[in-house]
Amino acid sequence: MKRRNFLATAGAGLAAGAVAKPAIAQSNPEIRWRLTSGFPKSLDTIYGGADFLAKFVSEATEGRFQIQPFAAGEIVGTFQAADAVSSGTVEMAHTAAYYYVGKDPTFAAAAAVPFTLNARQLNAWQYHGGGIGLVNEFMAKHNLYALPGGNTGTQMGGWFRKEIKTVEDLKGLKMRIAGIAGQVMAKLGVIPQQVAGGDIYPSLERGTIDAAEWIGPYDDEKLGFQKVAPFYYYPGFWEGGLTLHFMFNKAKWESLPKNYQAILQAGCMAANQDMLAKYDAKNPAALRSLVGAGAQLRPFSAEILDAAFKATNEVYAEISAQNPDFKKLIDSLRAFRNEEYLWFQVAEYAFDSYMIRARTRG
């Protein structure tokens, strides 16, 4: 009897195991996705966000969920990535949402717009100020779901072939600058041009454009802008911190098991922090190197910044009057900005200002 009871119990256990294995496999299916990046592989920091996430997801799922990144142009170009995801040509993209401002200016508000938030403040708004939810209310209208997937920190004001001291010096200047920032600069007399990253250097070299903004010292040095436009301005008031997004086809995202969604959410958050940390670590040496190679570092004058701030508020009012989606995001960003600086001016700004003055003393 004991032997028969043991065999019966063991058999039941084996049967339970046989049922459990397919259930586990079902919750951890083998999935293969393609990701189109908005960037070339040569820009290892900003393109690297896609590689980071692919590795994270593969390791977290023991290889059952594989994401294959493709550089801009390998499947679709930089400015077609969102459409490729929305249509289902690829499952996801890693890109800057403001590349699609021509479709709707609200895309720009999701990424970076002038005089709003720095990188830390953007993360606070997104993760704890309702930003991700507001962005995805809009993204859903385009069959997209998006999560923050990187930040460059405050960007530089760009490379100019001639020195810029006043607003008058900007008039008639052909500048590679996109999105809402381009509309702001147009009010100051600039002629905005949308040029993909890989085409900026030859455009400056040929004189097709007179100036270009890109990202910051580490990436700018790789593209060699100092050789053809020596005046390097700061700050990039149009991008206090650019949020890159991982954009997912909405139906594909919703079809994922919950545990895979959780892994992607964790991976995107890790990629978001990793990119910002890399830029902060790599930019100092690159800036030193650029100046050593002849770059002329210049601050934008108070006159230019004040004029740009005034023009920005005019642009926001004009777009908001016609576009309720944009108004919802920009109102949220500006309200959050005003609250954040109540805190930042007390501790962060005071500490940083003192340390900048004291750093040479030991």
PDB file of C-alpha atoms in Angstrom, residues 25 42 57 243:
ATOM      1  CA  ALA A  25       6.598  28.876 -21.459  1.00  0.00           C
ATOM      2  CA  SER A  42      29.100  56.115 -34.888  1.00  0.00           C
ATOM      3  CA  VAL A  57      15.934  42.575 -22.078  1.00  0.00           C
ATOM      4  CA  THR A 243      14.385  63.090 -23.566  1.00  0.00           C
TER       5      THR A 243
END
